[in-house]
CSV table of C-alpha atoms in Angstrom, one decimal:
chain,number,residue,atom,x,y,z
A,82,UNK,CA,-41.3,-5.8,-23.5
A,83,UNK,CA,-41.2,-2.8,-20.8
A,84,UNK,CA,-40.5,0.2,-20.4
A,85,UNK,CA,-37.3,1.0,-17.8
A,86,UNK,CA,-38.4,2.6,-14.3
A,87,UNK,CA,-37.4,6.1,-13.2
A,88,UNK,CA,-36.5,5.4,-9.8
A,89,UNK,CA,-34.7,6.4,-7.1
A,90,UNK,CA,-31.7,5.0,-5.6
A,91,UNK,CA,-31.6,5.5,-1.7
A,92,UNK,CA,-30.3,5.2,1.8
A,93,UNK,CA,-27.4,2.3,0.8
A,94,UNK,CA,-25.2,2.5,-1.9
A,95,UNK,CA,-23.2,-1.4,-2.3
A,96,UNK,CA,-20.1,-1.5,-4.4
A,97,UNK,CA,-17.2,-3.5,-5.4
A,98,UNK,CA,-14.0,-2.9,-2.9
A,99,UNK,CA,-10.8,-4.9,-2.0
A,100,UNK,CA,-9.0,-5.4,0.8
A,101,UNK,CA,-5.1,-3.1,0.6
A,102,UNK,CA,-2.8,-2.9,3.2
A,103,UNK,CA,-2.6,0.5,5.2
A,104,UNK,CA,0.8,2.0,3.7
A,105,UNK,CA,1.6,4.2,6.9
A,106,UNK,CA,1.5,0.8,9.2
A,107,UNK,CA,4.0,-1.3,7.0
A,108,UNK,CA,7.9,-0.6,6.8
A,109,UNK,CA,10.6,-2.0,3.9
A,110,UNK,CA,13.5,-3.1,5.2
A,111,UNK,CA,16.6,-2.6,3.6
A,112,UNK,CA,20.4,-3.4,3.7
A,113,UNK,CA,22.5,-1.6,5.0
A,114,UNK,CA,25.6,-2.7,3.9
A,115,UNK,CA,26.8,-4.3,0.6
A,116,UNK,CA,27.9,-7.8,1.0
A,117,UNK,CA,26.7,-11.7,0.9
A,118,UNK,CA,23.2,-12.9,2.3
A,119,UNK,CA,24.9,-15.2,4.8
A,120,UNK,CA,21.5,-16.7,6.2
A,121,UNK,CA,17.3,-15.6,6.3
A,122,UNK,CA,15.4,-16.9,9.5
A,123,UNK,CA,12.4,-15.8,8.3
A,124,UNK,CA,9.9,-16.4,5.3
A,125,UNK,CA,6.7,-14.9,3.9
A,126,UNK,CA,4.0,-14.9,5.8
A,127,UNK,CA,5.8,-15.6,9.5
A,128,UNK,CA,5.2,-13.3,12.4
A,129,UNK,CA,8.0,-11.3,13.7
A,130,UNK,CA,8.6,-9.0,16.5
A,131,UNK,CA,10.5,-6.0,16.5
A,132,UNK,CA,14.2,-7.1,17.0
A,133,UNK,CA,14.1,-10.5,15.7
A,134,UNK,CA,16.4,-11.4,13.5
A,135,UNK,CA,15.6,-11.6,10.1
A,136,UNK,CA,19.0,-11.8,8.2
A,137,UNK,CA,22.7,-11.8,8.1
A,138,UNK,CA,24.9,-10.3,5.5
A,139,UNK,CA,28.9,-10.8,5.7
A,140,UNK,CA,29.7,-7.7,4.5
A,141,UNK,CA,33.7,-6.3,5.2
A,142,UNK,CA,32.5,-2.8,5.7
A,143,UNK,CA,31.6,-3.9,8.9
A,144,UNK,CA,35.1,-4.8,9.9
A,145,UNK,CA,36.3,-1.8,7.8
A,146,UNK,CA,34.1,0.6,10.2
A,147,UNK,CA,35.4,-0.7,13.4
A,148,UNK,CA,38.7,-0.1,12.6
A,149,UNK,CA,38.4,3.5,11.6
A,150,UNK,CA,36.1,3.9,14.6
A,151,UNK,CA,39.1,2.5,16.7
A,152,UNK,CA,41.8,5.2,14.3
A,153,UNK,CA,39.2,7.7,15.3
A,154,UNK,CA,38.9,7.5,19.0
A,155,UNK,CA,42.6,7.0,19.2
A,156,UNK,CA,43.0,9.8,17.3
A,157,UNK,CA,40.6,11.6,20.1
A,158,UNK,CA,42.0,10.5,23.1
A,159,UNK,CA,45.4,12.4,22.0
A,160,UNK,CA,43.2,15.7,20.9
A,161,UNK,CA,41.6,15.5,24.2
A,162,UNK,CA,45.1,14.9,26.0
A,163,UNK,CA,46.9,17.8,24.2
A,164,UNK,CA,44.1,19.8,24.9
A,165,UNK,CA,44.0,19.4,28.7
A,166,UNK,CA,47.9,20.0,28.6
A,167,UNK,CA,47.7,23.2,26.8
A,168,UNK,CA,44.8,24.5,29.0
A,169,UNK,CA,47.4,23.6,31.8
A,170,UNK,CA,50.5,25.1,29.9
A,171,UNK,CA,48.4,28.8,29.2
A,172,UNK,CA,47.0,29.0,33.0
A,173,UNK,CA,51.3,29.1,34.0
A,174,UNK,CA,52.0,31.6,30.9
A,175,UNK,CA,53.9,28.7,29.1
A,176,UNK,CA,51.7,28.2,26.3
A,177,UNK,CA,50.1,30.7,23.9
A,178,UNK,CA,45.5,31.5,23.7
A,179,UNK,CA,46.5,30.8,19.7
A,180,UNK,CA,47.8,27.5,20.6
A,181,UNK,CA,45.2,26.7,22.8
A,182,UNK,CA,42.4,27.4,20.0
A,183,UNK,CA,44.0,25.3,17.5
A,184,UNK,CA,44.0,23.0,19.8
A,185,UNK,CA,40.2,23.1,20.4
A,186,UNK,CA,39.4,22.9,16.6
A,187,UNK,CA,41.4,20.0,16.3
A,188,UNK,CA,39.6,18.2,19.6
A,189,UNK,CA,36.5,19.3,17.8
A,190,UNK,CA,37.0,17.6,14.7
A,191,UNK,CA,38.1,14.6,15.9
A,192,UNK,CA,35.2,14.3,18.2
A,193,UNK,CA,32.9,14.6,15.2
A,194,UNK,CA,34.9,11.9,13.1
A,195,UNK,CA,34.3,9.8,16.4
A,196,UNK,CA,30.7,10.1,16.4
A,197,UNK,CA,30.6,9.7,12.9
A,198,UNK,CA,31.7,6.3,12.9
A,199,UNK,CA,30.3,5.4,15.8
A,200,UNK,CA,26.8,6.4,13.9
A,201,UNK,CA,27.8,4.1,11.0
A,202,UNK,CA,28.5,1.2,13.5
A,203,UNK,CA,25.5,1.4,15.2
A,204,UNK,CA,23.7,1.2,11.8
A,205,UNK,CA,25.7,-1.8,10.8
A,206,UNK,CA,23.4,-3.4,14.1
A,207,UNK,CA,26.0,-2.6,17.0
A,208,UNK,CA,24.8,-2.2,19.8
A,209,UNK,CA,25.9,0.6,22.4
A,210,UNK,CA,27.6,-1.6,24.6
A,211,UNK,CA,29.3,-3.5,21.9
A,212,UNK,CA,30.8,-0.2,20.4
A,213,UNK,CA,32.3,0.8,23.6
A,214,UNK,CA,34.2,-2.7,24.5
A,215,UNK,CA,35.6,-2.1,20.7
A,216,UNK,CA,39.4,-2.7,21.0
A,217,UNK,CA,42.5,-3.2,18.8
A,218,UNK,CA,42.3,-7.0,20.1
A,219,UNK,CA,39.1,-7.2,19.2
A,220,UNK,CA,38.1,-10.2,16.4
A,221,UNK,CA,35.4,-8.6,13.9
A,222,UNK,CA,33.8,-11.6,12.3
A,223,UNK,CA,31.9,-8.9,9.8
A,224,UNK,CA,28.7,-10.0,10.1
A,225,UNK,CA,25.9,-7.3,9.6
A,226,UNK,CA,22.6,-8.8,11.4
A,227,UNK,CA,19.2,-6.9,10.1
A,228,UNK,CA,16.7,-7.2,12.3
A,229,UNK,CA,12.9,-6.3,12.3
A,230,UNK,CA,11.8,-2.3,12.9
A,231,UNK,CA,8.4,-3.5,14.5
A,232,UNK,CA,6.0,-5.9,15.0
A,233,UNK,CA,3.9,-7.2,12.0
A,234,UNK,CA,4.4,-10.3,9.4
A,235,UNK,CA,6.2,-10.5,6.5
A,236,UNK,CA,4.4,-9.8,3.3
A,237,UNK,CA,7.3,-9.6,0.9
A,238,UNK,CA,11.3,-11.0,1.2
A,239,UNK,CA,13.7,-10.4,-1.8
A,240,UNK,CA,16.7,-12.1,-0.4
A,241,UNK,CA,17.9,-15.2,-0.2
A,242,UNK,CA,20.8,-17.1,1.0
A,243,UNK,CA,24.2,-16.7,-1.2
A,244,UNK,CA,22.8,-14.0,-2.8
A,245,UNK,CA,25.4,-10.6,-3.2
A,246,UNK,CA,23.4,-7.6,-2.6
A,247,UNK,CA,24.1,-3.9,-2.2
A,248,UNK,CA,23.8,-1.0,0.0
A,249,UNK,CA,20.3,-0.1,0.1
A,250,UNK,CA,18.8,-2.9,-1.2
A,251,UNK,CA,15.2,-4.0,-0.4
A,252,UNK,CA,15.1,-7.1,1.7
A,253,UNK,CA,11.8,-7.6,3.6
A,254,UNK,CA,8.4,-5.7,3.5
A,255,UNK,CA,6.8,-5.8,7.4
A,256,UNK,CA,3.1,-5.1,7.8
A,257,UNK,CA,1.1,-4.8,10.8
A,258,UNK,CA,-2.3,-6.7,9.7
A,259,UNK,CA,-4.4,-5.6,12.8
A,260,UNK,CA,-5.7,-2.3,11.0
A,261,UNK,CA,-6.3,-2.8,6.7
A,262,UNK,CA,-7.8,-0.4,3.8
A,263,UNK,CA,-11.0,-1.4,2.2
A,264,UNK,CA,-10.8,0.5,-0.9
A,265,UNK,CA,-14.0,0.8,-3.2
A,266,UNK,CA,-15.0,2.3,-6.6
A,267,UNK,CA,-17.3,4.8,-6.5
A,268,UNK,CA,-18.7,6.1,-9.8
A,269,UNK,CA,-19.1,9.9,-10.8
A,270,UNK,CA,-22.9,10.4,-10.2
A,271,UNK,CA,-22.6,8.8,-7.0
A,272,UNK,CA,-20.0,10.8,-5.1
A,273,UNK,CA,-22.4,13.3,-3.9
A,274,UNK,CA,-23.9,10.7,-1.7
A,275,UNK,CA,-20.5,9.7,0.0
A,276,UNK,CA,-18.8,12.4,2.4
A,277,UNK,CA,-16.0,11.2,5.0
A,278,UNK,CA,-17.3,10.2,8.0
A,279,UNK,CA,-20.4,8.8,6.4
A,280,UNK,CA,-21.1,4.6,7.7
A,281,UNK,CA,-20.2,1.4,5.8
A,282,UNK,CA,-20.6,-1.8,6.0
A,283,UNK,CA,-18.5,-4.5,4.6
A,284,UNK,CA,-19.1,-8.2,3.8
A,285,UNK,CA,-16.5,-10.5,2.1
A,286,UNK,CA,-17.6,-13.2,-0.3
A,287,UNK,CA,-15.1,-15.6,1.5
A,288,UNK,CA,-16.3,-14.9,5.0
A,289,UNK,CA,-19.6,-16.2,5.2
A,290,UNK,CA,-21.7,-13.9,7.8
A,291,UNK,CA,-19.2,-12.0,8.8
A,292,UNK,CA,-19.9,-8.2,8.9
A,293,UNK,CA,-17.2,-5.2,9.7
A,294,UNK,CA,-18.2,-1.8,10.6
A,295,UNK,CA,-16.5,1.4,9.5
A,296,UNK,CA,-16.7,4.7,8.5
A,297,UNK,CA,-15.4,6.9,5.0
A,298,UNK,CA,-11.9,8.1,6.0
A,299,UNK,CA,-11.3,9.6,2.6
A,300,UNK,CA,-12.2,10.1,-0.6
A,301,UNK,CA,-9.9,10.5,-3.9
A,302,UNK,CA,-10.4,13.8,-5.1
A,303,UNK,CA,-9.2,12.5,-8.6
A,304,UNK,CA,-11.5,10.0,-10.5
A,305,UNK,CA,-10.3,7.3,-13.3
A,306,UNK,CA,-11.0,8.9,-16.6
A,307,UNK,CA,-11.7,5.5,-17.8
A,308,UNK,CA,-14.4,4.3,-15.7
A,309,UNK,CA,-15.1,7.5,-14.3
A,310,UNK,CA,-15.0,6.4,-10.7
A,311,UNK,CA,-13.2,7.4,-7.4
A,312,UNK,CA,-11.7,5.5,-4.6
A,313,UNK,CA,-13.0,5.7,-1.4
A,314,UNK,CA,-11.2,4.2,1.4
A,315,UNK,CA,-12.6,2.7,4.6
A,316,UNK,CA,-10.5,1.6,7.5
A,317,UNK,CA,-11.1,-1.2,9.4
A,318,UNK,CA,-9.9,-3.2,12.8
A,319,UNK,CA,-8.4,-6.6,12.0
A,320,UNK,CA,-7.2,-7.9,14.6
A,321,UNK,CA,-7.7,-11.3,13.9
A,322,UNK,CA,-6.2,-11.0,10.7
A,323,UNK,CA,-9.4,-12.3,8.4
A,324,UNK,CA,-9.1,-10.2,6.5
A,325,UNK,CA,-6.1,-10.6,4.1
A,326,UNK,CA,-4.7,-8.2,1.4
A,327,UNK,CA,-6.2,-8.4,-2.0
A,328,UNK,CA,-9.7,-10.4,-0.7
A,329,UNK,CA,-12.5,-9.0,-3.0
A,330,UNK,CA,-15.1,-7.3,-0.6
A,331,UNK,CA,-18.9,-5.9,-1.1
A,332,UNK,CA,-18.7,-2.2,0.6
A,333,UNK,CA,-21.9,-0.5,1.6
A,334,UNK,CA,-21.9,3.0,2.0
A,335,UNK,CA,-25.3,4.5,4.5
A,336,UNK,CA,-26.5,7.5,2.9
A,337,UNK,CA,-29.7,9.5,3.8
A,338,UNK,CA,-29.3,11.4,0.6
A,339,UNK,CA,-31.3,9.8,-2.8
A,340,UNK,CA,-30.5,9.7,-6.5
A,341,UNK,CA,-32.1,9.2,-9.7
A,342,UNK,CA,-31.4,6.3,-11.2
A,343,UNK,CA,-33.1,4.0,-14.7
A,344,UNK,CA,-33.8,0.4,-13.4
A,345,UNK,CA,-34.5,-2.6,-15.3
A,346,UNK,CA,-35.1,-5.9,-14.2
A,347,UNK,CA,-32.0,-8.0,-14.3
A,348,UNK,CA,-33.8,-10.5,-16.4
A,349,UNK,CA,-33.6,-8.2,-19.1
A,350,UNK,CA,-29.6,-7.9,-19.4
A,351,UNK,CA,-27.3,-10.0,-20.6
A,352,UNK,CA,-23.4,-10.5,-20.8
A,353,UNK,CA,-21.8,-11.4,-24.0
A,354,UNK,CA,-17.8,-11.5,-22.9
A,355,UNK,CA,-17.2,-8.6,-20.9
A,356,UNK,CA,-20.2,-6.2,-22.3
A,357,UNK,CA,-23.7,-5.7,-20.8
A,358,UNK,CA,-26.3,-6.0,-23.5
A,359,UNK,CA,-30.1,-5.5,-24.0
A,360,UNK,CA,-33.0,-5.3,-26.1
A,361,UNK,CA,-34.7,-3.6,-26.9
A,362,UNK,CA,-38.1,-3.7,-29.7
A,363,UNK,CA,-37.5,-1.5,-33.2
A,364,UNK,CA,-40.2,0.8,-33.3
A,365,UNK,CA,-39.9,1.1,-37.1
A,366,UNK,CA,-40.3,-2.4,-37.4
A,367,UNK,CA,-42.4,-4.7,-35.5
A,368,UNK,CA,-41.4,-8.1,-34.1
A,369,UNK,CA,-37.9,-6.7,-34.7
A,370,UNK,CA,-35.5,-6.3,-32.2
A,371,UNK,CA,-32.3,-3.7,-31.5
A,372,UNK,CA,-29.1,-4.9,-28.8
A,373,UNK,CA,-27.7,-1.9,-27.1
A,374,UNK,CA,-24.5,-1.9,-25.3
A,375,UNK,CA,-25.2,-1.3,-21.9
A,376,UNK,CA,-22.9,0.1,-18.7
A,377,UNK,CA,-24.8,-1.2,-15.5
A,378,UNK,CA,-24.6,0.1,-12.3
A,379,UNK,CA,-25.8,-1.5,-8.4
A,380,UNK,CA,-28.3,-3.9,-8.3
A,381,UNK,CA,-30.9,-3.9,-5.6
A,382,UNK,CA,-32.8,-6.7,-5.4
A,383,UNK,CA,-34.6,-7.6,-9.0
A,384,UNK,CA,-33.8,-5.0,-10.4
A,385,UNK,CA,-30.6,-3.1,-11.9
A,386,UNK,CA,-30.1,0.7,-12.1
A,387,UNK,CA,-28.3,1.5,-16.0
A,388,UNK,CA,-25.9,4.2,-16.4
A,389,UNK,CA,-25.7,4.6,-20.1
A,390,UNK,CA,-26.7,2.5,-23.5
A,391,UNK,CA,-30.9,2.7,-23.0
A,392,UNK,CA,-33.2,5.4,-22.6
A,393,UNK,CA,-36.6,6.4,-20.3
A,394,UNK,CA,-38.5,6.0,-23.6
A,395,UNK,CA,-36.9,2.2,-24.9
A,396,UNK,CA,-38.7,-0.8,-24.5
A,397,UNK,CA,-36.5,-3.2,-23.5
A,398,UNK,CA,-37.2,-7.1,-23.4
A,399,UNK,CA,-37.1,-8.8,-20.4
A,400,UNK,CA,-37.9,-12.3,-20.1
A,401,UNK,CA,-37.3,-13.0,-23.5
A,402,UNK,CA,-33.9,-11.5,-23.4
A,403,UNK,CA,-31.8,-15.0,-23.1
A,404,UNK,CA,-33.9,-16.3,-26.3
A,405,UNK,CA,-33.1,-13.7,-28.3
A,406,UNK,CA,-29.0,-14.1,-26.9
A,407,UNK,CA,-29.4,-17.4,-27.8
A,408,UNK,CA,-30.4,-16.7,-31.8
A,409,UNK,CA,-27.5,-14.1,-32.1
A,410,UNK,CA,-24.9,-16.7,-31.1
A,411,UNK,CA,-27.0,-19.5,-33.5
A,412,UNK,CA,-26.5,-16.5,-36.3
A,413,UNK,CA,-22.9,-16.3,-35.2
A,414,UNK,CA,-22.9,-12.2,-34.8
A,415,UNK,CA,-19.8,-10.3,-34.1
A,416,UNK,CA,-19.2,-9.5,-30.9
A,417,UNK,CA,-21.1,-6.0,-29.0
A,418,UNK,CA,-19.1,-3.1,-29.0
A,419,UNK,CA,-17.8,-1.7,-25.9
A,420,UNK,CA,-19.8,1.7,-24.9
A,421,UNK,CA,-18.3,3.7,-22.7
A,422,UNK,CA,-20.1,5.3,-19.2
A,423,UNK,CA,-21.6,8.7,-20.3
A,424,UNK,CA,-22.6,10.4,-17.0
A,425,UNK,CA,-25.9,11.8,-17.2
């Protein structure tokens, strides 16, 4: 048995992060008609460009709006011609300033039923020049085509082909992978020693000797109340998209500040289903043995720094820590209890 070092934790702090997308850099697409998915040119995963198209839906609003659109203008053009008229007809004394500001309102609200629909068109996908060569002749085969709002990939699609959908419905998520989120866990005793702006580095299990720089953009005022930790976010380049959304990453965090911390050697804990244990010697009774639930923070090296369970006083058993596992499973013990982390 020894006794647990008061040490000091210092100039890197490693912990567990994973890889999220940046929210502010990826867009939902939705519908914005109601109709039938007619087709979907695109799938999860593909590369898309802002513009490309992505879907169609036959939807008879479509049709619907370019016929009011047509009502509308018609409706216009005569506001606008009895306007001119009257503007003529008062300037000769034939025609009264009442008449002639009637007239105006009416030109007035017509003009803004015109733009109205000519809004809605150009939502349904329409482009400028399409909504002005609208005529009565014209045949409106009311397909709406969505297209992509910016560059990026396609990390989520709802829709597919046949299926009836309404207004507002969300069809595609586009993400722009060349900037992602590393966001890591930071407990409670440790925050002091992680500002913004303060360096990381980040490793990923998968990506053998690969490093990424980066820096603390931000750090969750707000912990977890049940692990008592914070996230702290780190943003990162990727511009060659190895990095991909949910990858598991090791995050270390420069600081030139130290903390207290109780280390053990690692050899002296043990994992019994999801719960830390050690032991540690009875004092009452010799050649006896105690476990204690443990909660266990980083690791440098041989050694591991313990946040709660043990004291500076315990002796705890190191190398013979595994044997005495070993007994308590030939014994067939209950399982540990959980403890919870109790900041010190």
């Amino acid at each position: 048995p020894a006794g647990p070092t008061d040490g000091e934790l210092a100039g890197t702090l490693t912990v567990p992060g994973i890889v999220e997308p940046n929210p502010y850099n990826q867009v939902v697409v939705r519908s914005v008609a109601a109709g039938q998915v007619r087709s979907v040119s695109v799938e999860v995963g593909a590369q898309v460009k802002r513009g490309d198209l992505l879907a169609t839906i036959h939807s008879p609003d479509l049709a619907e709006t370019a016929r009011l659109y047509l009502s509308m203008r018609s409706e216009f053009d005569a506001a606008h011609q009895r306007l001119t008229r009257l503007e003529g007809l008062v300037k000769i004394g034939a025609a009264s300033q009442q008449e002639l500001e009637t007239a105006k309102t009416e030109h007035t609200r017509h003009s803004t039923d015109v733009e109205s629909a000519r809004s809605r068109l150009t939502l349904l996908g329409l482009t400028a020049t399409q909504i002005a060569s609208l005529s009565e002749t014209t045949s409106m085969d009311s397909v709406v085509r969505i297209t992509s709002p910016r560059d990026g990939v396609i990390t989520t699609r709802s829709i597919n082909t046949g299926a009836n959908i309404d207004g507002a419905t969300e069809l595609f998520t586009v993400a722009d992978l060349s900037a992602v989120w590393v966001v890591a866990n930071v407990y409670e005793r440790d925050l002091g020693r992680v500002k913004v702006g303060t360096a990381a580095t980040i490793t990923a299990p998968v990506v053998n000797g690969r490093r990424w720089s980066g820096r603390v953009t931000y750090v969750d005022p707000q912990l977890a109340t049940d692990t008592r930790t914070a996230r702290v976010r780190i943003e990162l380049s990727n511009s060659d998209r190895v990095l991909k959304f949910g990858m598991y990453a090791d995050v270390a965090i420069a600081s030139s500040d130290t903390a207290k911390a109780l280390l053990v050697p690692r050899t002296a804990i043990q994992t019994i289903g999801a719960q830390s244990v050690m032991y540690v010697t009875d004092p009452q009774r010799p050649g006896r043995y105690r476990e204690r639930s443990v909660v266990v923070g980083p690791s440098s090296g041989p050694t591991a720094e313990v946040l709660t369970g043990i004291v500076e006083t315990d002796e705890v058993v190191v190398d013979g820590s595994f044997a005495l596992r070993a007994e308590r499973d030939r014994l067939g013990l209950p399982p540990p209890a959980a403890v919870a982390l109790v900041v010190r």
